[in-house]
PDB file of C-alpha atoms and ligand atoms in Angstrom:
ATOM      1  CA  UNK A 149      17.450  20.238  17.489  1.00  0.00           C
ATOM      2  CA  UNK A 150      14.924  21.184  15.129  1.00  0.00           C
ATOM      3  CA  UNK A 151      11.415  20.017  14.836  1.00  0.00           C
ATOM      4  CA  UNK A 152      10.073  18.033  11.759  1.00  0.00           C
ATOM      5  CA  UNK A 153       8.506  21.280  10.198  1.00  0.00           C
ATOM      6  CA  UNK A 154      11.716  22.917  10.527  1.00  0.00           C
ATOM      7  CA  UNK A 155      14.100  20.411   9.170  1.00  0.00           C
ATOM      8  CA  UNK A 156      11.735  19.644   6.265  1.00  0.00           C
ATOM      9  CA  UNK A 157      11.444  23.313   5.385  1.00  0.00           C
ATOM     10  CA  UNK A 158      15.016  23.829   5.792  1.00  0.00           C
ATOM     11  CA  UNK A 159      15.848  21.221   2.866  1.00  0.00           C
ATOM     12  CA  UNK A 160      14.452  23.798   0.354  1.00  0.00           C
ATOM     13  CA  UNK A 161      12.758  20.792  -1.279  1.00  0.00           C
ATOM     14  CA  UNK A 162       9.162  20.606  -2.613  1.00  0.00           C
ATOM     15  CA  UNK A 163       7.178  19.834   0.481  1.00  0.00           C
ATOM     16  CA  UNK A 164       5.936  16.003  -0.615  1.00  0.00           C
ATOM     17  CA  UNK A 165       9.310  15.508  -1.887  1.00  0.00           C
ATOM     18  CA  UNK A 166      10.917  16.678   1.463  1.00  0.00           C
ATOM     19  CA  UNK A 167       8.265  14.491   3.323  1.00  0.00           C
ATOM     20  CA  UNK A 168       8.775  11.356   1.290  1.00  0.00           C
ATOM     21  CA  UNK A 169      12.414  11.284   1.893  1.00  0.00           C
ATOM     22  CA  UNK A 170      12.213  12.284   5.265  1.00  0.00           C
ATOM     23  CA  UNK A 171       9.549   9.349   6.102  1.00  0.00           C
ATOM     24  CA  UNK A 172      12.111   6.852   4.255  1.00  0.00           C
ATOM     25  CA  UNK A 173      15.200   8.094   6.348  1.00  0.00           C
ATOM     26  CA  UNK A 174      13.450   7.947   9.561  1.00  0.00           C
ATOM     27  CA  UNK A 175      11.629   4.964   8.752  1.00  0.00           C
ATOM     28  CA  UNK A 176       8.450   6.096   9.631  1.00  0.00           C
ATOM     29  CA  UNK A 177       5.082   6.449   7.498  1.00  0.00           C
ATOM     30  CA  UNK A 178       4.493   9.943   5.954  1.00  0.00           C
ATOM     31  CA  UNK A 179       1.233  10.205   7.799  1.00  0.00           C
ATOM     32  CA  UNK A 180       3.224  10.105  11.026  1.00  0.00           C
ATOM     33  CA  UNK A 181       5.469  12.591  10.024  1.00  0.00           C
ATOM     34  CA  UNK A 182       2.239  15.084   9.561  1.00  0.00           C
ATOM     35  CA  UNK A 183       0.919  14.126  12.611  1.00  0.00           C
ATOM     36  CA  UNK A 184       4.463  14.984  14.454  1.00  0.00           C
ATOM     37  CA  UNK A 185       5.668  18.002  12.413  1.00  0.00           C
ATOM     38  CA  UNK A 186       6.169  19.663  16.132  1.00  0.00           C
ATOM     39  CA  UNK A 187       8.141  17.046  17.635  1.00  0.00           C
ATOM     40  CA  UNK A 188      11.982  17.667  18.067  1.00  0.00           C
ATOM     41  CA  UNK A 189      13.937  15.465  15.963  1.00  0.00           C
ATOM     42  CA  UNK A 190      16.496  13.094  17.036  1.00  0.00           C
ATOM     43  CA  UNK A 191      19.784  13.365  15.788  1.00  0.00           C
ATOM     44  CA  UNK A 192      20.367  10.153  14.125  1.00  0.00           C
ATOM     45  CA  UNK A 193      16.806  10.807  12.131  1.00  0.00           C
ATOM     46  CA  UNK A 194      18.033  14.177  11.185  1.00  0.00           C
ATOM     47  CA  UNK A 195      21.341  12.699  10.166  1.00  0.00           C
ATOM     48  CA  UNK A 196      19.597   9.860   7.956  1.00  0.00           C
ATOM     49  CA  UNK A 197      17.204  12.366   6.344  1.00  0.00           C
ATOM     50  CA  UNK A 198      19.458  14.845   5.805  1.00  0.00           C
ATOM     51  CA  UNK A 199      21.808  12.500   3.888  1.00  0.00           C
ATOM     52  CA  UNK A 200      18.654  11.594   1.573  1.00  0.00           C
ATOM     53  CA  UNK A 201      17.557  15.208   1.352  1.00  0.00           C
ATOM     54  CA  UNK A 202      21.205  16.098   0.313  1.00  0.00           C
ATOM     55  CA  UNK A 203      21.045  13.363  -2.724  1.00  0.00           C
ATOM     56  CA  UNK A 204      17.907  15.148  -3.877  1.00  0.00           C
ATOM     57  CA  UNK A 205      19.449  18.820  -3.561  1.00  0.00           C
ATOM     58  CA  UNK A 206      22.014  17.255  -5.870  1.00  0.00           C
ATOM     59  CA  UNK A 207      19.298  16.223  -8.541  1.00  0.00           C
ATOM     60  CA  UNK A 208      19.223  12.776  -8.163  1.00  0.00           C
ATOM     61  CA  UNK A 209      15.689  11.647  -9.073  1.00  0.00           C
ATOM     62  CA  UNK A 210      13.376  11.070  -6.267  1.00  0.00           C
ATOM     63  CA  UNK A 211      12.219   7.402  -7.752  1.00  0.00           C
ATOM     64  CA  UNK A 212      16.047   6.399  -7.741  1.00  0.00           C
ATOM     65  CA  UNK A 213      16.668   7.324  -4.157  1.00  0.00           C
ATOM     66  CA  UNK A 214      13.330   5.751  -2.734  1.00  0.00           C
ATOM     67  CA  UNK A 215      14.199   2.903  -5.292  1.00  0.00           C
ATOM     68  CA  UNK A 216      10.318   2.735  -6.198  1.00  0.00           C
ATOM     69  CA  UNK A 217       7.657   4.719  -8.501  1.00  0.00           C
ATOM     70  CA  UNK A 218       3.792   4.422  -8.732  1.00  0.00           C
ATOM     71  CA  UNK A 219       2.529   3.486 -12.343  1.00  0.00           C
ATOM     72  CA  UNK A 220      -0.879   2.738 -13.311  1.00  0.00           C
ATOM     73  CA  UNK A 221      -1.587   2.256  -9.511  1.00  0.00           C
ATOM     74  CA  UNK A 222       1.184  -0.289  -9.070  1.00  0.00           C
ATOM     75  CA  UNK A 223       4.348   0.334  -6.875  1.00  0.00           C
ATOM     76  CA  UNK A 224       7.155  -0.712  -9.036  1.00  0.00           C
ATOM     77  CA  UNK A 225      10.694  -1.067  -8.037  1.00  0.00           C
ATOM     78  CA  UNK A 226      13.306   1.485 -10.160  1.00  0.00           C
ATOM     79  CA  UNK A 227      16.980   1.545 -10.064  1.00  0.00           C
ATOM     80  CA  UNK A 228      19.407   3.554 -12.185  1.00  0.00           C
ATOM     81  CA  UNK A 229      19.465   0.398 -14.401  1.00  0.00           C
ATOM     82  CA  UNK A 230      15.668   1.229 -15.749  1.00  0.00           C
ATOM     83  CA  UNK A 231      14.119   4.587 -17.249  1.00  0.00           C
ATOM     84  CA  UNK A 232      11.671   5.785 -14.608  1.00  0.00           C
ATOM     85  CA  UNK A 233       7.995   5.204 -15.539  1.00  0.00           C
ATOM     86  CA  UNK A 234       6.302   8.122 -16.445  1.00  0.00           C
ATOM     87  CA  UNK A 235       2.474   9.225 -16.670  1.00  0.00           C
ATOM     88  CA  UNK A 236       2.596   9.740 -20.317  1.00  0.00           C
ATOM     89  CA  UNK A 237       3.264   5.934 -20.711  1.00  0.00           C
ATOM     90  CA  UNK A 238      -0.208   5.162 -19.032  1.00  0.00           C
ATOM     91  CA  UNK A 239      -1.761   6.176 -22.325  1.00  0.00           C
ATOM     92  CA  UNK A 240       0.262   3.656 -24.274  1.00  0.00           C
ATOM     93  CA  UNK A 241      -0.836   0.996 -21.586  1.00  0.00           C
ATOM     94  CA  UNK A 242      -4.650   1.991 -22.229  1.00  0.00           C
ATOM     95  CA  UNK A 243      -4.097   1.723 -26.228  1.00  0.00           C
ATOM     96  CA  UNK A 244      -2.325  -1.716 -25.963  1.00  0.00           C
ATOM     97  CA  UNK A 245      -4.791  -3.079 -23.596  1.00  0.00           C
ATOM     98  CA  UNK A 246      -7.610  -1.804 -25.691  1.00  0.00           C
ATOM     99  CA  UNK A 247      -6.306  -3.551 -28.588  1.00  0.00           C
ATOM    100  CA  UNK A 248      -5.581  -7.047 -26.838  1.00  0.00           C
ATOM    101  CA  UNK A 249      -8.081  -9.586 -27.793  1.00  0.00           C
ATOM    102  CA  UNK A 250      -9.180 -11.864 -24.945  1.00  0.00           C
ATOM    103  CA  UNK A 251      -6.486 -14.560 -24.525  1.00  0.00           C
ATOM    104  CA  UNK A 252      -4.162 -12.384 -26.948  1.00  0.00           C
ATOM    105  CA  UNK A 253      -0.409 -12.619 -27.138  1.00  0.00           C
ATOM    106  CA  UNK A 254       1.346  -9.207 -26.087  1.00  0.00           C
ATOM    107  CA  UNK A 255       4.814  -8.116 -26.383  1.00  0.00           C
ATOM    108  CA  UNK A 256       6.624  -5.069 -24.788  1.00  0.00           C
ATOM    109  CA  UNK A 257       9.749  -4.333 -26.396  1.00  0.00           C
ATOM    110  CA  UNK A 258      12.631  -2.819 -24.316  1.00  0.00           C
ATOM    111  CA  UNK A 259      10.595  -3.476 -21.148  1.00  0.00           C
ATOM    112  CA  UNK A 260      12.830  -1.635 -18.589  1.00  0.00           C
ATOM    113  CA  UNK A 261      11.314  -1.778 -15.199  1.00  0.00           C
ATOM    114  CA  UNK A 262       8.621  -3.964 -17.037  1.00  0.00           C
ATOM    115  CA  UNK A 263       6.031  -0.921 -16.237  1.00  0.00           C
ATOM    116  CA  UNK A 264       4.093  -1.814 -19.574  1.00  0.00           C
ATOM    117  CA  UNK A 265       3.944  -5.373 -19.383  1.00  0.00           C
ATOM    118  CA  UNK A 266       3.693  -5.819 -15.771  1.00  0.00           C
ATOM    119  CA  UNK A 267       0.789  -3.199 -15.686  1.00  0.00           C
ATOM    120  CA  UNK A 268      -1.236  -4.787 -18.613  1.00  0.00           C
ATOM    121  CA  UNK A 269      -0.600  -8.599 -17.230  1.00  0.00           C
ATOM    122  CA  UNK A 270      -1.759  -7.522 -13.710  1.00  0.00           C
ATOM    123  CA  UNK A 271      -5.214  -5.714 -15.330  1.00  0.00           C
ATOM    124  CA  UNK A 272      -5.546  -8.633 -17.692  1.00  0.00           C
ATOM    125  CA  UNK A 273      -5.188 -12.408 -16.389  1.00  0.00           C
ATOM    126  CA  UNK A 274      -6.240 -13.783 -19.610  1.00  0.00           C
ATOM    127  CA  UNK A 275      -3.580 -12.473 -21.725  1.00  0.00           C
ATOM    128  CA  UNK A 276      -0.031 -14.186 -22.456  1.00  0.00           C
ATOM    129  CA  UNK A 277       2.224 -11.146 -22.062  1.00  0.00           C
ATOM    130  CA  UNK A 278       6.048 -11.341 -22.949  1.00  0.00           C
ATOM    131  CA  UNK A 279       8.581  -8.597 -22.133  1.00  0.00           C
ATOM    132  CA  UNK A 280      12.246  -8.388 -23.466  1.00  0.00           C
ATOM    133  CA  UNK A 281      15.062  -6.063 -22.869  1.00  0.00           C
ATOM    134  CA  UNK A 282      18.661  -6.429 -24.257  1.00  0.00           C
ATOM    135  CA  UNK A 283      20.152  -5.126 -20.653  1.00  0.00           C
ATOM    136  CA  UNK A 284      20.438  -8.056 -18.088  1.00  0.00           C
ATOM    137  CA  UNK A 285      20.290  -5.286 -15.331  1.00  0.00           C
ATOM    138  CA  UNK A 286      17.023  -3.801 -16.425  1.00  0.00           C
ATOM    139  CA  UNK A 287      15.359  -7.397 -17.197  1.00  0.00           C
ATOM    140  CA  UNK A 288      16.460  -8.317 -13.557  1.00  0.00           C
ATOM    141  CA  UNK A 289      14.119  -5.379 -12.220  1.00  0.00           C
ATOM    142  CA  UNK A 290      11.339  -6.257 -14.522  1.00  0.00           C
ATOM    143  CA  UNK A 291      11.475 -10.059 -13.261  1.00  0.00           C
ATOM    144  CA  UNK A 292      11.306  -8.747  -9.957  1.00  0.00           C
ATOM    145  CA  UNK A 293       8.187  -6.484 -10.633  1.00  0.00           C
ATOM    146  CA  UNK A 294       6.397  -9.394 -12.493  1.00  0.00           C
ATOM    147  CA  UNK A 295       7.211 -11.535  -9.522  1.00  0.00           C
ATOM    148  CA  UNK A 296       5.332  -9.043  -7.118  1.00  0.00           C
ATOM    149  CA  UNK A 297       2.525  -8.128  -9.317  1.00  0.00           C
ATOM    150  CA  UNK A 298       2.031 -10.230 -12.410  1.00  0.00           C
ATOM    151  CA  UNK A 299       4.079 -13.624 -12.226  1.00  0.00           C
ATOM    152  CA  UNK A 300       2.972 -15.038 -15.226  1.00  0.00           C
ATOM    153  CA  UNK A 301       5.050 -12.436 -17.505  1.00  0.00           C
ATOM    154  CA  UNK A 302       7.451 -14.162 -19.649  1.00  0.00           C
ATOM    155  CA  UNK A 303      10.813 -11.996 -19.558  1.00  0.00           C
ATOM    156  CA  UNK A 304      13.122 -12.771 -22.091  1.00  0.00           C
ATOM    157  CA  UNK A 305      16.710 -11.137 -22.754  1.00  0.00           C
ATOM    158  CA  UNK A 306      16.682  -9.675 -26.310  1.00  0.00           C
ATOM    159  CA  UNK A 307      18.159  -7.283 -28.542  1.00  0.00           C
ATOM    160  CA  UNK A 308      14.481  -6.126 -30.096  1.00  0.00           C
ATOM    161  CA  UNK A 309      12.983  -9.197 -31.663  1.00  0.00           C
ATOM    162  CA  UNK A 310      16.791 -11.034 -32.021  1.00  0.00           C
ATOM    163  CA  UNK A 311      15.947 -13.789 -29.420  1.00  0.00           C
ATOM    164  CA  UNK A 312      12.242 -14.048 -30.841  1.00  0.00           C
ATOM    165  CA  UNK A 313      12.317 -15.734 -33.936  1.00  0.00           C
ATOM    166  CA  UNK A 314       8.899 -17.207 -35.159  1.00  0.00           C
ATOM    167  CA  UNK A 315       7.245 -15.583 -32.498  1.00  0.00           C
ATOM    168  CA  UNK A 316       3.901 -13.648 -33.290  1.00  0.00           C
ATOM    169  CA  UNK A 317       1.794 -11.438 -31.257  1.00  0.00           C
ATOM    170  CA  UNK A 318      -1.511  -9.505 -31.278  1.00  0.00           C
ATOM    171  CA  UNK A 319       0.013  -6.798 -29.944  1.00  0.00           C
ATOM    172  CA  UNK A 320       3.573  -5.403 -29.834  1.00  0.00           C
ATOM    173  CA  UNK A 321       4.002  -2.512 -27.426  1.00  0.00           C
ATOM    174  CA  UNK A 322       7.041  -0.194 -26.684  1.00  0.00           C
ATOM    175  CA  UNK A 323       8.349   2.665 -24.941  1.00  0.00           C
ATOM    176  CA  UNK A 324      11.588   2.880 -26.978  1.00  0.00           C
ATOM    177  CA  UNK A 325      14.700   5.120 -26.581  1.00  0.00           C
ATOM    178  CA  UNK A 326      13.446   8.219 -28.767  1.00  0.00           C
ATOM    179  CA  UNK A 327      15.496  11.290 -27.671  1.00  0.00           C
ATOM    180  CA  UNK A 328      17.915  12.624 -30.457  1.00  0.00           C
ATOM    181  CA  UNK A 329      21.595  12.526 -29.195  1.00  0.00           C
ATOM    182  CA  UNK A 330      22.227  15.983 -29.547  1.00  0.00           C
ATOM    183  CA  UNK A 331      18.917  16.975 -27.289  1.00  0.00           C
ATOM    184  CA  UNK A 332      20.054  19.047 -24.645  1.00  0.00           C
ATOM    185  CA  UNK A 333      17.612  17.739 -22.320  1.00  0.00           C
ATOM    186  CA  UNK A 334      19.698  14.590 -21.904  1.00  0.00           C
ATOM    187  CA  UNK A 335      21.996  16.731 -19.751  1.00  0.00           C
ATOM    188  CA  UNK A 336      19.172  18.375 -17.624  1.00  0.00           C
ATOM    189  CA  UNK A 337      16.916  17.053 -14.514  1.00  0.00           C
ATOM    190  CA  UNK A 338      16.251  13.278 -14.316  1.00  0.00           C
ATOM    191  CA  UNK A 339      17.481  12.484 -17.705  1.00  0.00           C
ATOM    192  CA  UNK A 340      21.113  13.257 -16.611  1.00  0.00           C
ATOM    193  CA  UNK A 341      20.644  10.137 -14.301  1.00  0.00           C
ATOM    194  CA  UNK A 342      18.907   7.647 -16.512  1.00  0.00           C
ATOM    195  CA  UNK A 343      20.406   4.989 -18.873  1.00  0.00           C
ATOM    196  CA  UNK A 344      21.358   6.313 -22.168  1.00  0.00           C
ATOM    197  CA  UNK A 345      20.343   2.906 -23.790  1.00  0.00           C
ATOM    198  CA  UNK A 346      16.679   3.836 -22.538  1.00  0.00           C
ATOM    199  CA  UNK A 347      16.651   7.532 -23.781  1.00  0.00           C
ATOM    200  CA  UNK A 348      18.983   8.051 -26.827  1.00  0.00           C
ATOM    201  CA  UNK A 349      18.144   7.029 -30.580  1.00  0.00           C
ATOM    202  CA  UNK A 350      20.584   8.541 -33.034  1.00  0.00           C
ATOM    203  CA  UNK A 351      20.553  11.881 -34.513  1.00  0.00           C
ATOM    204  CA  UNK A 352      16.884  12.453 -34.885  1.00  0.00           C
ATOM    205  CA  UNK A 353      15.849  10.079 -32.066  1.00  0.00           C
ATOM    206  CA  UNK A 354      14.047   7.875 -34.681  1.00  0.00           C
ATOM    207  CA  UNK A 355      16.542   5.128 -35.131  1.00  0.00           C
ATOM    208  CA  UNK A 356      15.016   2.282 -32.480  1.00  0.00           C
ATOM    209  CA  UNK A 357      11.487   3.282 -33.846  1.00  0.00           C
ATOM    210  CA  UNK A 358      12.458   2.700 -37.380  1.00  0.00           C
ATOM    211  CA  UNK A 359      13.792  -0.540 -36.574  1.00  0.00           C
ATOM    212  CA  UNK A 360      11.144  -1.685 -34.476  1.00  0.00           C
ATOM    213  CA  UNK A 361       8.365  -0.760 -36.814  1.00  0.00           C
ATOM    214  CA  UNK A 362      10.151  -2.574 -39.876  1.00  0.00           C
ATOM    215  CA  UNK A 363      10.759  -5.586 -37.753  1.00  0.00           C
ATOM    216  CA  UNK A 364       7.334  -5.712 -35.828  1.00  0.00           C
ATOM    217  CA  UNK A 365       5.942  -6.924 -39.362  1.00  0.00           C
ATOM    218  CA  UNK A 366       7.480 -10.200 -39.134  1.00  0.00           C
ATOM    219  CA  UNK A 367       6.159 -10.683 -35.449  1.00  0.00           C
ATOM    220  CA  UNK A 368       2.602  -9.359 -35.730  1.00  0.00           C
ATOM    221  CA  UNK A 369      -0.443 -11.637 -36.435  1.00  0.00           C
ATOM    222  CA  UNK A 370      -2.356 -10.669 -39.261  1.00  0.00           C
ATOM    223  CA  UNK A 371      -4.495  -7.672 -38.200  1.00  0.00           C
ATOM    224  CA  UNK A 372      -2.095  -7.024 -35.141  1.00  0.00           C
ATOM    225  CA  UNK A 373      -1.352  -3.681 -33.785  1.00  0.00           C
ATOM    226  CA  UNK A 374       2.003  -2.085 -33.176  1.00  0.00           C
ATOM    227  CA  UNK A 375       1.744   0.691 -30.518  1.00  0.00           C
ATOM    228  CA  UNK A 376       4.700   2.823 -29.561  1.00  0.00           C
ATOM    229  CA  UNK A 377       5.529   6.195 -27.623  1.00  0.00           C
ATOM    230  CA  UNK A 378       7.425   8.854 -29.339  1.00  0.00           C
ATOM    231  CA  UNK A 379       8.855  12.394 -28.907  1.00  0.00           C
ATOM    232  CA  UNK A 380       6.399  15.232 -28.907  1.00  0.00           C
ATOM    233  CA  UNK A 381       7.702  16.650 -32.467  1.00  0.00           C
ATOM    234  CA  UNK A 382       7.875  12.783 -33.763  1.00  0.00           C
ATOM    235  CA  UNK A 383       4.080  12.272 -34.442  1.00  0.00           C
ATOM    236  CA  UNK A 384       4.127  13.263 -38.050  1.00  0.00           C
ATOM    237  CA  UNK A 385       7.097  10.954 -38.748  1.00  0.00           C
ATOM    238  CA  UNK A 386       6.004   8.110 -36.861  1.00  0.00           C
ATOM    239  CA  UNK A 387       2.762   7.991 -38.768  1.00  0.00           C
ATOM    240  CA  UNK A 388       4.598   8.483 -42.220  1.00  0.00           C
ATOM    241  CA  UNK A 389       6.937   5.636 -41.357  1.00  0.00           C
ATOM    242  CA  UNK A 390       3.972   3.261 -40.703  1.00  0.00           C
ATOM    243  CA  UNK A 391       2.057   4.082 -43.700  1.00  0.00           C
ATOM    244  CA  UNK A 392       5.139   3.690 -45.853  1.00  0.00           C
ATOM    245  CA  UNK A 393       5.850   0.145 -44.112  1.00  0.00           C
ATOM    246  CA  UNK A 394       2.340  -1.072 -45.085  1.00  0.00           C
ATOM    247  CA  UNK A 395       0.648  -0.768 -41.867  1.00  0.00           C
ATOM    248  CA  UNK A 396      -3.119   0.513 -42.139  1.00  0.00           C
ATOM    249  CA  UNK A 397      -5.328   1.913 -39.695  1.00  0.00           C
ATOM    250  CA  UNK A 398      -2.626   4.538 -38.358  1.00  0.00           C
ATOM    251  CA  UNK A 399      -3.383   6.995 -35.587  1.00  0.00           C
ATOM    252  CA  UNK A 400      -1.511   9.487 -33.091  1.00  0.00           C
ATOM    253  CA  UNK A 401      -2.889  10.166 -29.992  1.00  0.00           C
ATOM    254  CA  UNK A 402      -2.210  12.945 -27.718  1.00  0.00           C
ATOM    255  CA  UNK A 403      -1.265  12.414 -24.033  1.00  0.00           C
ATOM    256  CA  UNK A 404      -2.754  14.195 -20.872  1.00  0.00           C
ATOM    257  CA  UNK A 405      -0.567  17.357 -21.696  1.00  0.00           C
ATOM    258  CA  UNK A 406      -1.950  17.486 -25.153  1.00  0.00           C
ATOM    259  CA  UNK A 407       1.287  16.418 -26.863  1.00  0.00           C
ATOM    260  CA  UNK A 408       1.400  14.062 -29.357  1.00  0.00           C
ATOM    261  CA  UNK A 409       2.654  10.756 -27.923  1.00  0.00           C
ATOM    262  CA  UNK A 410       1.893   7.183 -28.849  1.00  0.00           C
ATOM    263  CA  UNK A 411       1.272   6.180 -32.286  1.00  0.00           C
ATOM    264  CA  UNK A 412      -0.705   2.979 -33.566  1.00  0.00           C
ATOM    265  CA  UNK A 413      -0.788   0.951 -36.647  1.00  0.00           C
ATOM    266  CA  UNK A 414      -2.365  -2.475 -37.679  1.00  0.00           C
ATOM    267  CA  UNK A 415      -0.234  -5.015 -39.747  1.00  0.00           C
ATOM    268  CA  UNK A 416      -2.820  -6.449 -42.204  1.00  0.00           C
ATOM    269  CA  UNK A 417      -0.354  -9.475 -42.815  1.00  0.00           C
TER     270      UNK A 417
HETATM  271  N1  LIG B 160       9.736  10.682 -22.294  1.00  0.00           N
HETATM  272  C1  LIG B 160      10.967  10.802 -22.135  1.00  0.00           C
HETATM  273  C2  LIG B 160      11.511  11.866 -21.948  1.00  0.00           C
HETATM  274  O1  LIG B 160      11.992  12.783 -22.666  1.00  0.00           O
HETATM  275  C3  LIG B 160      11.947   9.898 -22.571  1.00  0.00           C
HETATM  276  C4  LIG B 160      11.605   8.618 -22.622  1.00  0.00           C
HETATM  277  C5  LIG B 160      11.948   7.650 -23.957  1.00  0.00           C
HETATM  278  O2  LIG B 160      12.937   8.080 -24.596  1.00  0.00           O
HETATM  279  N2  LIG B 160      11.526   6.372 -24.080  1.00  0.00           N
HETATM  280  O3  LIG B 160      11.921  12.602 -20.463  1.00  0.00           O
END
C-alpha cells in the first residue's frame, strides 16, 4: 500500500484539496495527515479517500463534496441547492454592515446558504436581520446556518419581495443571479454544479437586478440603502439603473481583485 504522501500526490489534485478530501475520507484532522505522511494507508482509508478524490477529479466543487465552506470566518453548510459563498461577497457584507444603523432592519434577498444574513447577524447582535429565498431547499440550508451562528435571523420563503408586503428596511442587500444566460462560464468549473436559479438572469444578466432595484423602493425606509453584487462588466449599468430609478449617493465598489463588484444606492423616500 502507498503511504499518505504518495496517495495525495497520485490524486493529481492541488495539495490542499487532496489533503482536505483525504482528511474527510479517512475521518482524521488535516494536521494528523501532515504528521503521518510517511505512514502506510490502510486499504479501507485508501478506498474512501479515493472515492472523494475521484469526485473532485470529475470537477465537483470541493465545497459540495465537503458540504461546507468558510465565509467571513464562519463555517457554513452548503449543498448543490445553494451557490457556494465566494470571497468577493465579503465586500457586500462589509458595505451592508457599515450602512446598517444601530438596531436597524436588514433584508438579504435570495439568501441561498444564508451567507450574507448570517454573517451580518453574527457580527451585529443589535440588528434585526431577515433573509428570504424563493427556493425551499435553499431556505432549509439558510435556516441550518442561522441556527448554528445567528438564530435571530428571520428566514422567509419569498420570491423577491412577494411575501413581504408593507415591510420596510434600513438596508436591503443581495447577491442576486447576474450571469447572462449565454455566458460560456456557466458550462465551466464550479458553475456547472451550482443552481441555475442562483446564477442566470436573462440575456444580459441584469433581469433580477432590475426587479430588485425597482421593487426595493417600496421596501426601503427613507434614507435606506440598497446594496447588491453584480458582474464584472455590470458596474456602469447598475449605477445608471439606480440613478434612473431615483436613488441618490450611488457608488460602485471594486472587490479585492480590483473588479467592479458591488453597487450601493440611497433611497431618499
Ligand atoms: N460570482 C459568480 C460567478 O460568476 C456569480 C454569482 C451570482 O450570479 N450571484 O462565478
